[in-house]
Amino acid sequence: MTRRAVITGVGAVAPGGIGKKAYWDLLAAGRSATRAITHFDASPYRSRMAAEVDWDARREGLTLQEERRLDRAAQFAVVACREARTEAGLEFEKLDPTRVGVTLGSAVGCTTSLEREYIVGSAEGEKWEVDPNYTVPHLYDYFTPSSMSAEIAYLVGAEGPVNVVSTGCTSGLDSVGYAAELIVEGTADVIVTGATEAPLSPITVVCFDVIRASSTRNDDPNTACRPFDKTRDGLVLGEGAAIIVLEEYEHARKRGAHIYAEVAGFASRCNAYHMTGLHPDGKEMAEAINAAMTQAKVEPTDIHYINAHGSGTKQNDRHETAAFKRSLGQQAYQIPVSGFKSMIGHSLGAIGSLEIVGCLLALEHSLIAPTANLHEPDPECDLDYVPLVARESKVDSVLTVGSGFGGFQSAMVLRRVEEAGK
Amino acid sequence: MRTVVTGIGLCAANGLGPTAFWKNTLRGYNGIGPITRFDTSKYWSKIGGEVPGFEPAEHLQGRLLPQTDHMTRLALVATDWALWGAGLRSTDVPEYDMAVITAATAGGYEFGQRELQKLWAEGPDFVSAYQSFAWFYAVNTGQISIRHGMRGPGAVLVTEQAGGLDAVGHARRQLRKGVRMALTGGIDSSMCPWAWVAHQVSGGLSHSNNPEKAYLPFDHDANGYVTGEGGAIFVLETAESAAARYPVRVYGEIAGYAATFDSRTPGRPPGLRRAAEMALADADLTPSDIDVVFADAAGQPDLDKAEAEAISGLFGPFGVPVTAPKTMTGRLFAGGASLDLAAALLSVWDGVIPPTINLHNPNKEYELDLVLDQPRHQRVRAALVLARGRGGYNSAIVVCEYNR
């Protein structure tokens, strides 16, 4: 029998609230969590806004030692993992650990900690030969982000395949897609997947400043990210994590688990065009969408909702609008599309997984969270973007997409399980 | 469906390109020496496996130089060599039928250090517009796909030093799902002071600065490893694709792959042996079919012991030749396991097992048949490559002779 990968538990750490419920409340209300940066003095930078997580590691159950040892991104992942584990109702200690894996997405790993340690060791950039005497003993764990997937693996006792998938801003879709492939091929029965990112540090902010990808609407940070709006002027960074328990369908069914949805199709394509630029025709993203839909055996008319990448940059929103039309034809005009980055910012590698969780909640609640801050539609973006207010609608199949630096274009089809095989 | 390797591009401290590397590896040429790329006076570790004689401008267009870290330049050049060696132009294959899957550990770290320094010493306006993608882990896959117009599936895996096998395993998965060829493997370099600080606190680095005595896996005098740079990029094809464009050199077949993890659950056995067993099962082979094991060879006594137990447990005491040519290059992080895989393929192709060098006092308690100092000429029908990554990562690949 064909194996299928289904989602049975989720956990979220998002701007505006910790936990799945707080995250959904934010999305459903169409409330934006972007604000002036408080993590550090952002006054020297061009874009001084972000969607920050209000984080108290101790309150979230981490020990003082864990708080000191783990990068903020790893802390998010651990807390989201605990929620997802509880929600899935899986007793990991009773599973065969060799059949349990972990696939975690992250674009920039532990950059925040690396930058902090760099500042100390280099005396704020004074020395090229960084002083080795003032660094934390676990610096190497920041150096390579597989330390974070290991941390999650220890938490659930995983002994199957464990890894980080790091494909920039599509990491959070690609990690779940990778995990689904492993389950379908039979390598694992349960994979704890998802993604995490805590990139809000000066070096990340300046990366987007220098290529003018981020918004400069610093006087109005709460409405700064305006996907598909004529006045949009760039992305707003964010942070967060979403952890997703992916399970083989029969494994989940036998234990009577609640199934959110099946990962019915996934595909990634490279645009082979430019490391940061997008060709306006959206051809490669359309190709990824077509491949994911073919795998899921769905037609454009089966798709009830599209979760857009919607970063709020001029070129992205135009690019993916073209990709939707190219892949879905006239039907693209009939399908509601919305973008969560208007509310939770762009958390780079984590966003794809946070968006998946948002899509699952749309299935659960028959409610499509809106695109916030969309008041003046851009004539070039002429689809139904569900502006400002959430919309009640039966949702059985969802398409979610991502696009990122390096040219990565990814698409995933999530489908309610009762609908499967119809 | 069978997956074969038709192109190998590599760079290592003892050779640029497979021909030079293989010749030097068979004669036991040690590429480890004093670090020249930065001043090591502040660091107790002063040696490494730098890739010598690599002039990026000889190989890459000028516009690529300001936007790439050293490791990306090495990867782009190795990719060119792999494609040339395979006799394959990327324009010969439909654009969506080519996947690019690489391994990473720390991204373009030297580039990152330079830009961090500009940010903090000079200010935000001085940071390169290329920083956003030259440092991040996905850079090599992105740059390779752009350079060759490869628009199929792209991925990047991070499992510390096991990644060089995991990328190849995932590339094979993409071939099985329908793409025709994949560029895959790992090339890594972190030869800069800011990376050196991380390496020094990792706990694994040798404290010896004698290139002949620093990296001695499975030896009584094992005291850690040496950091190197480089790795390998492969052209993977379906057997049908390779056959269709005969004549083409097929180095060997990627016959089996598996990855496991060492949890910290009390009482659980380490997973390296299980990875090897699963890779063998995947290849439909038994231990007696394997003619050589390319060991992970951590060079740390506890890890060496664990690996020796996995090997002698699976193959019996002194049951299979074991070698670690990385004693000539140092450990290459995301590139290391890929370079070992290249050596294993060359071993299968050439019918000779490369040596492990510098071991004068191998630990007999490990019960390993180590191939020391001299190459061992024999038919190699199948080779097992083992790799481990910090934190508990284990991966294994079985490569086989390929006969049409």
PDB file of N, CA, C and O in Angstrom, chain A residues 293-339:
ATOM      1  N   MET A 293       1.256  19.752  -7.461  1.00  0.00           N
ATOM      2  CA  MET A 293      -0.148  19.406  -7.722  1.00  0.00           C
ATOM      3  C   MET A 293      -0.273  18.059  -8.430  1.00  0.00           C
ATOM      4  O   MET A 293      -1.190  17.275  -8.149  1.00  0.00           O
ATOM      5  N   THR A 294       0.658  17.787  -9.324  1.00  0.00           N
ATOM      6  CA  THR A 294       0.643  16.495 -10.007  1.00  0.00           C
ATOM      7  C   THR A 294       0.840  15.366  -9.001  1.00  0.00           C
ATOM      8  O   THR A 294       0.138  14.352  -9.017  1.00  0.00           O
ATOM      9  N   GLN A 295       1.803  15.569  -8.105  1.00  0.00           N
ATOM     10  CA  GLN A 295       2.060  14.550  -7.092  1.00  0.00           C
ATOM     11  C   GLN A 295       0.837  14.351  -6.205  1.00  0.00           C
ATOM     12  O   GLN A 295       0.502  13.227  -5.820  1.00  0.00           O
ATOM     13  N   ALA A 296       0.161  15.446  -5.885  1.00  0.00           N
ATOM     14  CA  ALA A 296      -1.021  15.366  -5.019  1.00  0.00           C
ATOM     15  C   ALA A 296      -2.261  14.911  -5.779  1.00  0.00           C
ATOM     16  O   ALA A 296      -3.312  14.695  -5.177  1.00  0.00           O
ATOM     17  N   LYS A 297      -2.133  14.795  -7.097  1.00  0.00           N
ATOM     18  CA  LYS A 297      -3.268  14.427  -7.951  1.00  0.00           C
ATOM     19  C   LYS A 297      -4.443  15.390  -7.755  1.00  0.00           C
ATOM     20  O   LYS A 297      -5.586  14.983  -7.560  1.00  0.00           O
ATOM     21  N   VAL A 298      -4.146  16.679  -7.753  1.00  0.00           N
ATOM     22  CA  VAL A 298      -5.220  17.675  -7.664  1.00  0.00           C
ATOM     23  C   VAL A 298      -5.185  18.574  -8.887  1.00  0.00           C
ATOM     24  O   VAL A 298      -4.144  18.775  -9.515  1.00  0.00           O
ATOM     25  N   GLU A 299      -6.342  19.110  -9.209  1.00  0.00           N
ATOM     26  CA  GLU A 299      -6.500  20.071 -10.297  1.00  0.00           C
ATOM     27  C   GLU A 299      -6.627  21.466  -9.673  1.00  0.00           C
ATOM     28  O   GLU A 299      -6.950  21.590  -8.492  1.00  0.00           O
ATOM     29  N   PRO A 300      -6.426  22.503 -10.492  1.00  0.00           N
ATOM     30  CA  PRO A 300      -6.594  23.868  -9.953  1.00  0.00           C
ATOM     31  C   PRO A 300      -7.937  24.067  -9.253  1.00  0.00           C
ATOM     32  O   PRO A 300      -8.011  24.762  -8.236  1.00  0.00           O
ATOM     33  N   THR A 301      -8.997  23.426  -9.760  1.00  0.00           N
ATOM     34  CA  THR A 301     -10.313  23.628  -9.136  1.00  0.00           C
ATOM     35  C   THR A 301     -10.414  22.977  -7.760  1.00  0.00           C
ATOM     36  O   THR A 301     -11.337  23.256  -7.000  1.00  0.00           O
ATOM     37  N   ASP A 302      -9.482  22.079  -7.440  1.00  0.00           N
ATOM     38  CA  ASP A 302      -9.490  21.448  -6.109  1.00  0.00           C
ATOM     39  C   ASP A 302      -8.854  22.329  -5.040  1.00  0.00           C
ATOM     40  O   ASP A 302      -9.007  22.075  -3.847  1.00  0.00           O
ATOM     41  N   ILE A 303      -8.074  23.309  -5.454  1.00  0.00           N
ATOM     42  CA  ILE A 303      -7.354  24.140  -4.493  1.00  0.00           C
ATOM     43  C   ILE A 303      -8.300  25.209  -3.942  1.00  0.00           C
ATOM     44  O   ILE A 303      -8.848  26.007  -4.701  1.00  0.00           O
ATOM     45  N   HIS A 304      -8.488  25.217  -2.627  1.00  0.00           N
ATOM     46  CA  HIS A 304      -9.435  26.151  -2.006  1.00  0.00           C
ATOM     47  C   HIS A 304      -8.768  27.410  -1.471  1.00  0.00           C
ATOM     48  O   HIS A 304      -9.442  28.381  -1.131  1.00  0.00           O
ATOM     49  N   TYR A 305      -7.457  27.349  -1.325  1.00  0.00           N
ATOM     50  CA  TYR A 305      -6.759  28.493  -0.718  1.00  0.00           C
ATOM     51  C   TYR A 305      -5.285  28.412  -1.092  1.00  0.00           C
ATOM     52  O   TYR A 305      -4.713  27.321  -1.139  1.00  0.00           O
ATOM     53  N   ILE A 306      -4.718  29.577  -1.376  1.00  0.00           N
ATOM     54  CA  ILE A 306      -3.273  29.649  -1.628  1.00  0.00           C
ATOM     55  C   ILE A 306      -2.636  30.505  -0.546  1.00  0.00           C
ATOM     56  O   ILE A 306      -3.027  31.666  -0.339  1.00  0.00           O
ATOM     57  N   ASN A 307      -1.667  29.929   0.143  1.00  0.00           N
ATOM     58  CA  ASN A 307      -0.883  30.720   1.077  1.00  0.00           C
ATOM     59  C   ASN A 307       0.342  31.227   0.331  1.00  0.00           C
ATOM     60  O   ASN A 307       1.229  30.453  -0.019  1.00  0.00           O
ATOM     61  N   ALA A 308       0.374  32.526   0.117  1.00  0.00           N
ATOM     62  CA  ALA A 308       1.436  33.116  -0.705  1.00  0.00           C
ATOM     63  C   ALA A 308       2.709  33.325   0.098  1.00  0.00           C
ATOM     64  O   ALA A 308       2.685  33.423   1.322  1.00  0.00           O
ATOM     65  N   HIS A 309       3.810  33.435  -0.623  1.00  0.00           N
ATOM     66  CA  HIS A 309       5.055  33.867   0.024  1.00  0.00           C
ATOM     67  C   HIS A 309       4.877  35.321   0.474  1.00  0.00           C
ATOM     68  O   HIS A 309       5.261  35.671   1.573  1.00  0.00           O
ATOM     69  N   GLY A 310       4.309  36.136  -0.372  1.00  0.00           N
ATOM     70  CA  GLY A 310       3.893  37.494   0.001  1.00  0.00           C
ATOM     71  C   GLY A 310       4.846  38.266   0.880  1.00  0.00           C
ATOM     72  O   GLY A 310       4.469  38.734   1.952  1.00  0.00           O
ATOM     73  N   SER A 311       6.066  38.422   0.438  1.00  0.00           N
ATOM     74  CA  SER A 311       7.057  39.067   1.306  1.00  0.00           C
ATOM     75  C   SER A 311       6.864  40.579   1.353  1.00  0.00           C
ATOM     76  O   SER A 311       7.379  41.241   2.238  1.00  0.00           O
ATOM     77  N   GLY A 312       6.147  41.131   0.366  1.00  0.00           N
ATOM     78  CA  GLY A 312       5.934  42.574   0.364  1.00  0.00           C
ATOM     79  C   GLY A 312       7.012  43.346  -0.374  1.00  0.00           C
ATOM     80  O   GLY A 312       7.053  44.577  -0.292  1.00  0.00           O
ATOM     81  N   THR A 313       7.888  42.637  -1.091  1.00  0.00           N
ATOM     82  CA  THR A 313       8.812  43.358  -1.969  1.00  0.00           C
ATOM     83  C   THR A 313       8.135  43.511  -3.325  1.00  0.00           C
ATOM     84  O   THR A 313       7.283  42.708  -3.701  1.00  0.00           O
ATOM     85  N   LYS A 314       8.553  44.548  -4.037  1.00  0.00           N
ATOM     86  CA  LYS A 314       7.953  44.803  -5.351  1.00  0.00           C
ATOM     87  C   LYS A 314       8.057  43.560  -6.228  1.00  0.00           C
ATOM     88  O   LYS A 314       7.094  43.107  -6.822  1.00  0.00           O
ATOM     89  N   GLN A 315       9.280  43.021  -6.311  1.00  0.00           N
ATOM     90  CA  GLN A 315       9.492  41.947  -7.279  1.00  0.00           C
ATOM     91  C   GLN A 315       8.856  40.635  -6.827  1.00  0.00           C
ATOM     92  O   GLN A 315       8.318  39.898  -7.650  1.00  0.00           O
ATOM     93  N   ASN A 316       8.866  40.327  -5.546  1.00  0.00           N
ATOM     94  CA  ASN A 316       8.302  39.047  -5.125  1.00  0.00           C
ATOM     95  C   ASN A 316       6.814  38.946  -5.435  1.00  0.00           C
ATOM     96  O   ASN A 316       6.334  37.948  -5.973  1.00  0.00           O
ATOM     97  N   ASP A 317       6.072  39.942  -5.052  1.00  0.00           N
ATOM     98  CA  ASP A 317       4.614  39.835  -5.146  1.00  0.00           C
ATOM     99  C   ASP A 317       4.160  39.751  -6.602  1.00  0.00           C
ATOM    100  O   ASP A 317       3.197  39.048  -6.936  1.00  0.00           O
ATOM    101  N   ARG A 318       4.885  40.455  -7.459  1.00  0.00           N
ATOM    102  CA  ARG A 318       4.609  40.393  -8.894  1.00  0.00           C
ATOM    103  C   ARG A 318       4.967  39.001  -9.421  1.00  0.00           C
ATOM    104  O   ARG A 318       4.226  38.377 -10.166  1.00  0.00           O
ATOM    105  N   HIS A 319       6.146  38.523  -8.986  1.00  0.00           N
ATOM    106  CA  HIS A 319       6.657  37.227  -9.425  1.00  0.00           C
ATOM    107  C   HIS A 319       5.687  36.107  -9.089  1.00  0.00           C
ATOM    108  O   HIS A 319       5.333  35.280  -9.917  1.00  0.00           O
ATOM    109  N   GLU A 320       5.215  36.082  -7.860  1.00  0.00           N
ATOM    110  CA  GLU A 320       4.380  34.923  -7.524  1.00  0.00           C
ATOM    111  C   GLU A 320       2.965  35.064  -8.064  1.00  0.00           C
ATOM    112  O   GLU A 320       2.325  34.060  -8.373  1.00  0.00           O
ATOM    113  N   THR A 321       2.503  36.281  -8.217  1.00  0.00           N
ATOM    114  CA  THR A 321       1.206  36.448  -8.876  1.00  0.00           C
ATOM    115  C   THR A 321       1.277  35.852 -10.291  1.00  0.00           C
ATOM    116  O   THR A 321       0.371  35.126 -10.727  1.00  0.00           O
ATOM    117  N   ALA A 322       2.380  36.134 -10.973  1.00  0.00           N
ATOM    118  CA  ALA A 322       2.571  35.557 -12.313  1.00  0.00           C
ATOM    119  C   ALA A 322       2.650  34.032 -12.241  1.00  0.00           C
ATOM    120  O   ALA A 322       2.101  33.321 -13.095  1.00  0.00           O
ATOM    121  N   ALA A 323       3.322  33.527 -11.211  1.00  0.00           N
ATOM    122  CA  ALA A 323       3.474  32.067 -11.069  1.00  0.00           C
ATOM    123  C   ALA A 323       2.119  31.398 -10.831  1.00  0.00           C
ATOM    124  O   ALA A 323       1.840  30.323 -11.376  1.00  0.00           O
ATOM    125  N   PHE A 324       1.250  32.045 -10.044  1.00  0.00           N
ATOM    126  CA  PHE A 324      -0.082  31.456  -9.779  1.00  0.00           C
ATOM    127  C   PHE A 324      -0.886  31.401 -11.068  1.00  0.00           C
ATOM    128  O   PHE A 324      -1.570  30.417 -11.364  1.00  0.00           O
ATOM    129  N   LYS A 325      -0.811  32.482 -11.842  1.00  0.00           N
ATOM    130  CA  LYS A 325      -1.581  32.511 -13.100  1.00  0.00           C
ATOM    131  C   LYS A 325      -1.028  31.483 -14.078  1.00  0.00           C
ATOM    132  O   LYS A 325      -1.773  30.795 -14.778  1.00  0.00           O
ATOM    133  N   ARG A 326       0.293  31.382 -14.110  1.00  0.00           N
ATOM    134  CA  ARG A 326       0.922  30.466 -15.056  1.00  0.00           C
ATOM    135  C   ARG A 326       0.588  29.008 -14.732  1.00  0.00           C
ATOM    136  O   ARG A 326       0.372  28.192 -15.626  1.00  0.00           O
ATOM    137  N   SER A 327       0.510  28.701 -13.442  1.00  0.00           N
ATOM    138  CA  SER A 327       0.282  27.302 -13.069  1.00  0.00           C
ATOM    139  C   SER A 327      -1.197  26.950 -12.953  1.00  0.00           C
ATOM    140  O   SER A 327      -1.587  25.820 -13.213  1.00  0.00           O
ATOM    141  N   LEU A 328      -2.028  27.915 -12.573  1.00  0.00           N
ATOM    142  CA  LEU A 328      -3.433  27.606 -12.300  1.00  0.00           C
ATOM    143  C   LEU A 328      -4.376  28.160 -13.365  1.00  0.00           C
ATOM    144  O   LEU A 328      -5.577  27.907 -13.329  1.00  0.00           O
ATOM    145  N   GLY A 329      -3.839  28.934 -14.273  1.00  0.00           N
ATOM    146  CA  GLY A 329      -4.657  29.483 -15.354  1.00  0.00           C
ATOM    147  C   GLY A 329      -5.721  30.437 -14.824  1.00  0.00           C
ATOM    148  O   GLY A 329      -5.520  31.119 -13.814  1.00  0.00           O
ATOM    149  N   GLN A 330      -6.862  30.465 -15.491  1.00  0.00           N
ATOM    150  CA  GLN A 330      -7.952  31.357 -15.090  1.00  0.00           C
ATOM    151  C   GLN A 330      -8.420  31.082 -13.665  1.00  0.00           C
ATOM    152  O   GLN A 330      -8.925  31.974 -12.983  1.00  0.00           O
ATOM    153  N   GLN A 331      -8.258  29.837 -13.233  1.00  0.00           N
ATOM    154  CA  GLN A 331      -8.708  29.464 -11.890  1.00  0.00           C
ATOM    155  C   GLN A 331      -7.982  30.283 -10.808  1.00  0.00           C
ATOM    156  O   GLN A 331      -8.505  30.458  -9.705  1.00  0.00           O
ATOM    157  N   ALA A 332      -6.800  30.802 -11.147  1.00  0.00           N
ATOM    158  CA  ALA A 332      -6.051  31.606 -10.165  1.00  0.00           C
ATOM    159  C   ALA A 332      -6.895  32.774  -9.659  1.00  0.00           C
ATOM    160  O   ALA A 332      -6.763  33.191  -8.503  1.00  0.00           O
ATOM    161  N   TYR A 333      -7.760  33.292 -10.514  1.00  0.00           N
ATOM    162  CA  TYR A 333      -8.584  34.436 -10.111  1.00  0.00           C
ATOM    163  C   TYR A 333      -9.704  34.038  -9.139  1.00  0.00           C
ATOM    164  O   TYR A 333     -10.315  34.879  -8.501  1.00  0.00           O
ATOM    165  N   GLN A 334      -9.996  32.745  -9.081  1.00  0.00           N
ATOM    166  CA  GLN A 334     -11.102  32.275  -8.242  1.00  0.00           C
ATOM    167  C   GLN A 334     -10.665  31.851  -6.842  1.00  0.00           C
ATOM    168  O   GLN A 334     -11.491  31.636  -5.971  1.00  0.00           O
ATOM    169  N   ILE A 335      -9.362  31.671  -6.651  1.00  0.00           N
ATOM    170  CA  ILE A 335      -8.882  31.090  -5.390  1.00  0.00           C
ATOM    171  C   ILE A 335      -8.408  32.199  -4.447  1.00  0.00           C
ATOM    172  O   ILE A 335      -7.603  33.039  -4.839  1.00  0.00           O
ATOM    173  N   PRO A 336      -8.910  32.197  -3.208  1.00  0.00           N
ATOM    174  CA  PRO A 336      -8.397  33.187  -2.253  1.00  0.00           C
ATOM    175  C   PRO A 336      -6.907  32.956  -1.979  1.00  0.00           C
ATOM    176  O   PRO A 336      -6.468  31.816  -1.815  1.00  0.00           O
ATOM    177  N   VAL A 337      -6.171  34.067  -1.952  1.00  0.00           N
ATOM    178  CA  VAL A 337      -4.731  34.035  -1.697  1.00  0.00           C
ATOM    179  C   VAL A 337      -4.465  34.961  -0.519  1.00  0.00           C
ATOM    180  O   VAL A 337      -5.022  36.067  -0.475  1.00  0.00           O
ATOM    181  N   SER A 338      -3.648  34.552   0.439  1.00  0.00           N
ATOM    182  CA  SER A 338      -3.260  35.541   1.452  1.00  0.00           C
ATOM    183  C   SER A 338      -1.831  35.323   1.908  1.00  0.00           C
ATOM    184  O   SER A 338      -1.249  34.267   1.692  1.00  0.00           O
ATOM    185  N   GLY A 339      -1.278  36.360   2.516  1.00  0.00           N
ATOM    186  CA  GLY A 339       0.122  36.338   2.936  1.00  0.00           C
ATOM    187  C   GLY A 339       0.256  36.729   4.397  1.00  0.00           C
ATOM    188  O   GLY A 339      -0.158  37.815   4.801  1.00  0.00           O
TER     189      GLY A 339
END
